[in-house]
Coordinates of C-alpha atoms in Angstrom, one line a residue:
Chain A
X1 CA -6.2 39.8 72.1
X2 CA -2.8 39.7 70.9
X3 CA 0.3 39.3 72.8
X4 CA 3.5 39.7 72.4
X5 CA 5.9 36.6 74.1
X6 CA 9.3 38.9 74.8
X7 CA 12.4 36.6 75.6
X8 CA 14.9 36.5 78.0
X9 CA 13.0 38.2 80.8
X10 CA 16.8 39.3 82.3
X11 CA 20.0 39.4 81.0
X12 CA 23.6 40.1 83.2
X13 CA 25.9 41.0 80.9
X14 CA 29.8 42.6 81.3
X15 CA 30.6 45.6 79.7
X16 CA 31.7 45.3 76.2
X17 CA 29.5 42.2 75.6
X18 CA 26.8 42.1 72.6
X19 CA 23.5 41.8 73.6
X20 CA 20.1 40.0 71.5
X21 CA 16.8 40.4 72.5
X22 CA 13.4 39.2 70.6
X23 CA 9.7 39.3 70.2
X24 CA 7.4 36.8 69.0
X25 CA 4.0 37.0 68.3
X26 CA 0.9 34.7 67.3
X27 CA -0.1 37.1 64.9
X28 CA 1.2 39.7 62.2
X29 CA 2.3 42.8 62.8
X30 CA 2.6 45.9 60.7
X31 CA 5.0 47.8 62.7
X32 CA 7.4 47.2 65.1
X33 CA 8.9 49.1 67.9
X34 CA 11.6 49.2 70.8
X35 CA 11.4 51.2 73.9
X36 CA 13.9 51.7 76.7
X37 CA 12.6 52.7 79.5
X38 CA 15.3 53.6 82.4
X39 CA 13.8 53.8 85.9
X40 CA 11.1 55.9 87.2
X41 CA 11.4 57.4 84.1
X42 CA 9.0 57.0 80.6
X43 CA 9.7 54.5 77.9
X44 CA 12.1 56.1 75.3
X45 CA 11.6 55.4 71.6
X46 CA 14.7 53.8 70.2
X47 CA 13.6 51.8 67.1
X48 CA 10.6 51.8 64.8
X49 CA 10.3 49.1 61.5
X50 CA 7.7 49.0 59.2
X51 CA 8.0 46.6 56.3
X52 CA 9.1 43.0 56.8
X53 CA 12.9 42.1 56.6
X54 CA 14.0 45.6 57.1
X55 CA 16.9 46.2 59.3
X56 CA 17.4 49.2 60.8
X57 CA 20.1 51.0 63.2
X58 CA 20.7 53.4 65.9
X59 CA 24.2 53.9 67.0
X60 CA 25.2 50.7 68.4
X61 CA 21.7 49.3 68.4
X62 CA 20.3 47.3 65.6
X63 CA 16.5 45.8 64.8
X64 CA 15.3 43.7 62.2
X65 CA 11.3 43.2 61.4
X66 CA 11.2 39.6 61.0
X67 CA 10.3 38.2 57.7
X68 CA 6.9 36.0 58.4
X69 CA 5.8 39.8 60.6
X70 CA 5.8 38.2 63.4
X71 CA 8.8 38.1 65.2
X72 CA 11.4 41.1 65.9
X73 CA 14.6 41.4 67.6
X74 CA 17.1 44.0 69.3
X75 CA 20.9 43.5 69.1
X76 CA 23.3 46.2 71.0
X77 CA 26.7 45.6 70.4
X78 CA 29.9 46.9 72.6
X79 CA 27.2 47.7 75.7
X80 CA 28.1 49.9 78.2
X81 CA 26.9 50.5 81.5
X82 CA 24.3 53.1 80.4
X83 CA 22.5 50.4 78.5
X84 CA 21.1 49.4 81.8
X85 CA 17.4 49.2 81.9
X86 CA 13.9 47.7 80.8
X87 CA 13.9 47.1 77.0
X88 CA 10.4 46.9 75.4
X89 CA 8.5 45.7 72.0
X90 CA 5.5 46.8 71.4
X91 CA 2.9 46.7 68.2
X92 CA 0.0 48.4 67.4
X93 CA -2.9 46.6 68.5
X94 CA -5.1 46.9 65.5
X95 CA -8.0 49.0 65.1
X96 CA -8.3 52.4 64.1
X97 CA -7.2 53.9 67.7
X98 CA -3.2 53.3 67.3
X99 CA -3.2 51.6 70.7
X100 CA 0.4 49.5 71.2
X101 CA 0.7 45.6 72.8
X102 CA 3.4 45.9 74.5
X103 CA 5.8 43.2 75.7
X104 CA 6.6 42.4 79.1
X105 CA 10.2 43.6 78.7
X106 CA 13.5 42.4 79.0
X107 CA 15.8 43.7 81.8
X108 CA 19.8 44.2 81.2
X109 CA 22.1 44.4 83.9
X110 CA 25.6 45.8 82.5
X111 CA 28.7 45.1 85.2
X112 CA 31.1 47.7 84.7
Chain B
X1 CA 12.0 63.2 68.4
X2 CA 8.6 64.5 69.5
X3 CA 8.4 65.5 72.9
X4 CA 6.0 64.7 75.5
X5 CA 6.0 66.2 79.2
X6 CA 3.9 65.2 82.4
X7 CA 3.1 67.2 85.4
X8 CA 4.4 67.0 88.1
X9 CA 6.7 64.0 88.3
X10 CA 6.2 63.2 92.0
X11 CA 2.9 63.5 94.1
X12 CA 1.9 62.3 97.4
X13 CA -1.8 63.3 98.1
X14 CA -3.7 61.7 101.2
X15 CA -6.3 59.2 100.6
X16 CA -9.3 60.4 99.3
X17 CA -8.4 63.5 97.6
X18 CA -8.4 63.6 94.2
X19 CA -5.4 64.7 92.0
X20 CA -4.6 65.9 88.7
X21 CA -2.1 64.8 86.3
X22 CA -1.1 66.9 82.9
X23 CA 0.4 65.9 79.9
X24 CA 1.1 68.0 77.5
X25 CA 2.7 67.2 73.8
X26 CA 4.9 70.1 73.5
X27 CA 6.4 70.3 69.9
X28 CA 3.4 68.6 68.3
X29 CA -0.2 68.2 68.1
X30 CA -1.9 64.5 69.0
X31 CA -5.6 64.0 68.5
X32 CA -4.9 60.7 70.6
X33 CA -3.3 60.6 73.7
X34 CA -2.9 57.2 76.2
X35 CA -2.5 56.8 79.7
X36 CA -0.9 53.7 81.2
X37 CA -0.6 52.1 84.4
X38 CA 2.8 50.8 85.4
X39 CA 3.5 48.3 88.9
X40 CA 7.3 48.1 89.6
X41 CA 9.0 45.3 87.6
X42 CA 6.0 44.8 85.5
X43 CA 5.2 46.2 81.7
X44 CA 2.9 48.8 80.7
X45 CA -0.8 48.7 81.6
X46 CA -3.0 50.5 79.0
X47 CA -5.8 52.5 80.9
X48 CA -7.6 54.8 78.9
X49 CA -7.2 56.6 74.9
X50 CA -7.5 59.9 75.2
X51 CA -9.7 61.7 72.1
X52 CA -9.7 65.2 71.6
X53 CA -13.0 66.6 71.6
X54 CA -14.6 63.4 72.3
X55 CA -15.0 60.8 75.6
X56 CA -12.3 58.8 76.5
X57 CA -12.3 54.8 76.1
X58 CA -11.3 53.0 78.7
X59 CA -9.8 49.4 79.2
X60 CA -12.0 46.5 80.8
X61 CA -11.5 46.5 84.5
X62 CA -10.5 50.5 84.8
X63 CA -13.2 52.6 86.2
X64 CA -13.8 55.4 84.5
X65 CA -15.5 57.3 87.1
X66 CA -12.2 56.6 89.3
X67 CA -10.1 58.1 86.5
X68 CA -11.3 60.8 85.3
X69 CA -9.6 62.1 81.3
X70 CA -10.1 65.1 79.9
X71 CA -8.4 65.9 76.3
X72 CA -9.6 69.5 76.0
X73 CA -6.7 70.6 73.3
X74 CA -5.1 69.2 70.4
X75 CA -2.0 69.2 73.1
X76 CA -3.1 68.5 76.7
X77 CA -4.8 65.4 78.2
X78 CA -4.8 65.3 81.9
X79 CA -5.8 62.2 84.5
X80 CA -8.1 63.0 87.0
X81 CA -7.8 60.5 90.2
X82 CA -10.8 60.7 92.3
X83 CA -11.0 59.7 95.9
X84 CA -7.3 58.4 95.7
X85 CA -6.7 55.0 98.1
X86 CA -3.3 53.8 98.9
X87 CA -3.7 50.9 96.1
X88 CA -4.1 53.7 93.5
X89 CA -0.2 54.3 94.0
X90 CA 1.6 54.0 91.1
X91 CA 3.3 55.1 88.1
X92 CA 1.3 56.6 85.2
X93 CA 2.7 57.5 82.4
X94 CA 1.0 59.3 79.6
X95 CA 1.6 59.3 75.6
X96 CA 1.1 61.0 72.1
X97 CA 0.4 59.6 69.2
X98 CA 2.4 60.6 66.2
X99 CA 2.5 59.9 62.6
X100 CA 6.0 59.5 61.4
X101 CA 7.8 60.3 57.8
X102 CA 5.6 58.8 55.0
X103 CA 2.4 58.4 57.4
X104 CA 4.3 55.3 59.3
X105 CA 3.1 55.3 63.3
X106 CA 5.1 56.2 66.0
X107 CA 4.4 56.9 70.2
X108 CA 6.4 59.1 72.6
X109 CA 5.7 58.7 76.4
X110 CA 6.2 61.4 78.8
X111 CA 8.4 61.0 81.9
X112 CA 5.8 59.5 84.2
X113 CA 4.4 60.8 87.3
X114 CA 4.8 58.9 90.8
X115 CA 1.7 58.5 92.7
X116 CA 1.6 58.2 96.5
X117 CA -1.4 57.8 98.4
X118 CA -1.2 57.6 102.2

């Protein structure tokens, strides 16, 4: 099935400090999406792209959809400690049922 | 955003009783509904997709008579653990499918429910 390869697995960052985060994939993906998920709580939807190249932002997060569709990556700039916690890609899996591959996430440590 | 809630957040049931877990999408309707599996300091672990009106398909490896899913509404899904064991303690998290702007695919989670079996 596919996976997706999510790099670095941790990151310790200070406060203030930009922070890049990616996906690869063997395969092509139509849509791309980034989850935070704080903890023992759900993953929250932060970023979705859907067409190759585009670039999209969210307050001081940024995505781009990679342009061979199969890579993605997460930039948050100026972080703060409330960017703490497990960031995840995930794609839909193919098929007709809309289920997601998800990454195996990357966890960011801010120090205040 | 579309909203998703789970209920109840926290349960600690003795082993083997079952329990019930709800998940409700609360400002939209979702014909497909997942439940995942999550292990501390791991990712997601798909389960089952949820149908409404129609069986559940479950992953390889997840027993379906273990986990029972019922999608009886266009809103509602809800996880049925039978005969709960200690290893069945978890997180499970629940989530709605939903069709963004222009038809593009999106998929809120609900807030997870912590499962302890003793």
């Amino acid at each position: 099935g596919q996976q997706l390869n999510q790099s670095p697995q941790s990151m310790f960052i200070q406060e203030g400090e930009d922070v890049s985060m990616n996906c690869t994939s063997s395969s092509i993906f139509n849509t791309w999406l980034w989850y935070k998920q704080d903890p023992g709580e759900g993953p929250v939807l932060l970023i979705a792209l859907y067409k190759a190249g585009e670039l999209t932002s969210n307050g001081r997060l940024t995505a781009q959809f990679g342009i061979t569709r199969k890579d993605s990556f997460l930039n948050i700039s100026a972080s703060i400690p409330s960017d703490v916690g497990i960031y995840f890609c995930a794609g839909p899996s193919g098929g007709s049922n809309y289920k997601l591959t998800f990454g195996k996430g990357t966890l960011l440590t801010v120090n205040p | 955003g579309a909203v998703v809630s789970q209920h109840p957040s926290r349960v600690i049931c003795k082993s083997g009783t079952s329990v019930k877990i709800e998940c409700r999408s609360l400002d939209f309707q979702a014909t497909t509904m997942f439940w995942y599996r999550q292990f501390p300091k791991q990712s997601l672990m798909l389960m089952a997709t949820s149908n409404e009106g129609s069986k559940a398909t479950y992953e390889q490896g997840v027993e379906k008579d273990k986990f029972l899913i019922n999608h009886a509404s266009l809103t509602l899904s809800t996880l049925t653990v039978t005969s709960a064991h200690p290893e069945d303690s978890s997180f499970y998290i629940c989530s709605a499918h939903a069709f963004g702007q222009g038809g593009t695919y999106e998929q809120y989670f609900g807030p997870g429910t912590r499962l302890t079996v003793t």
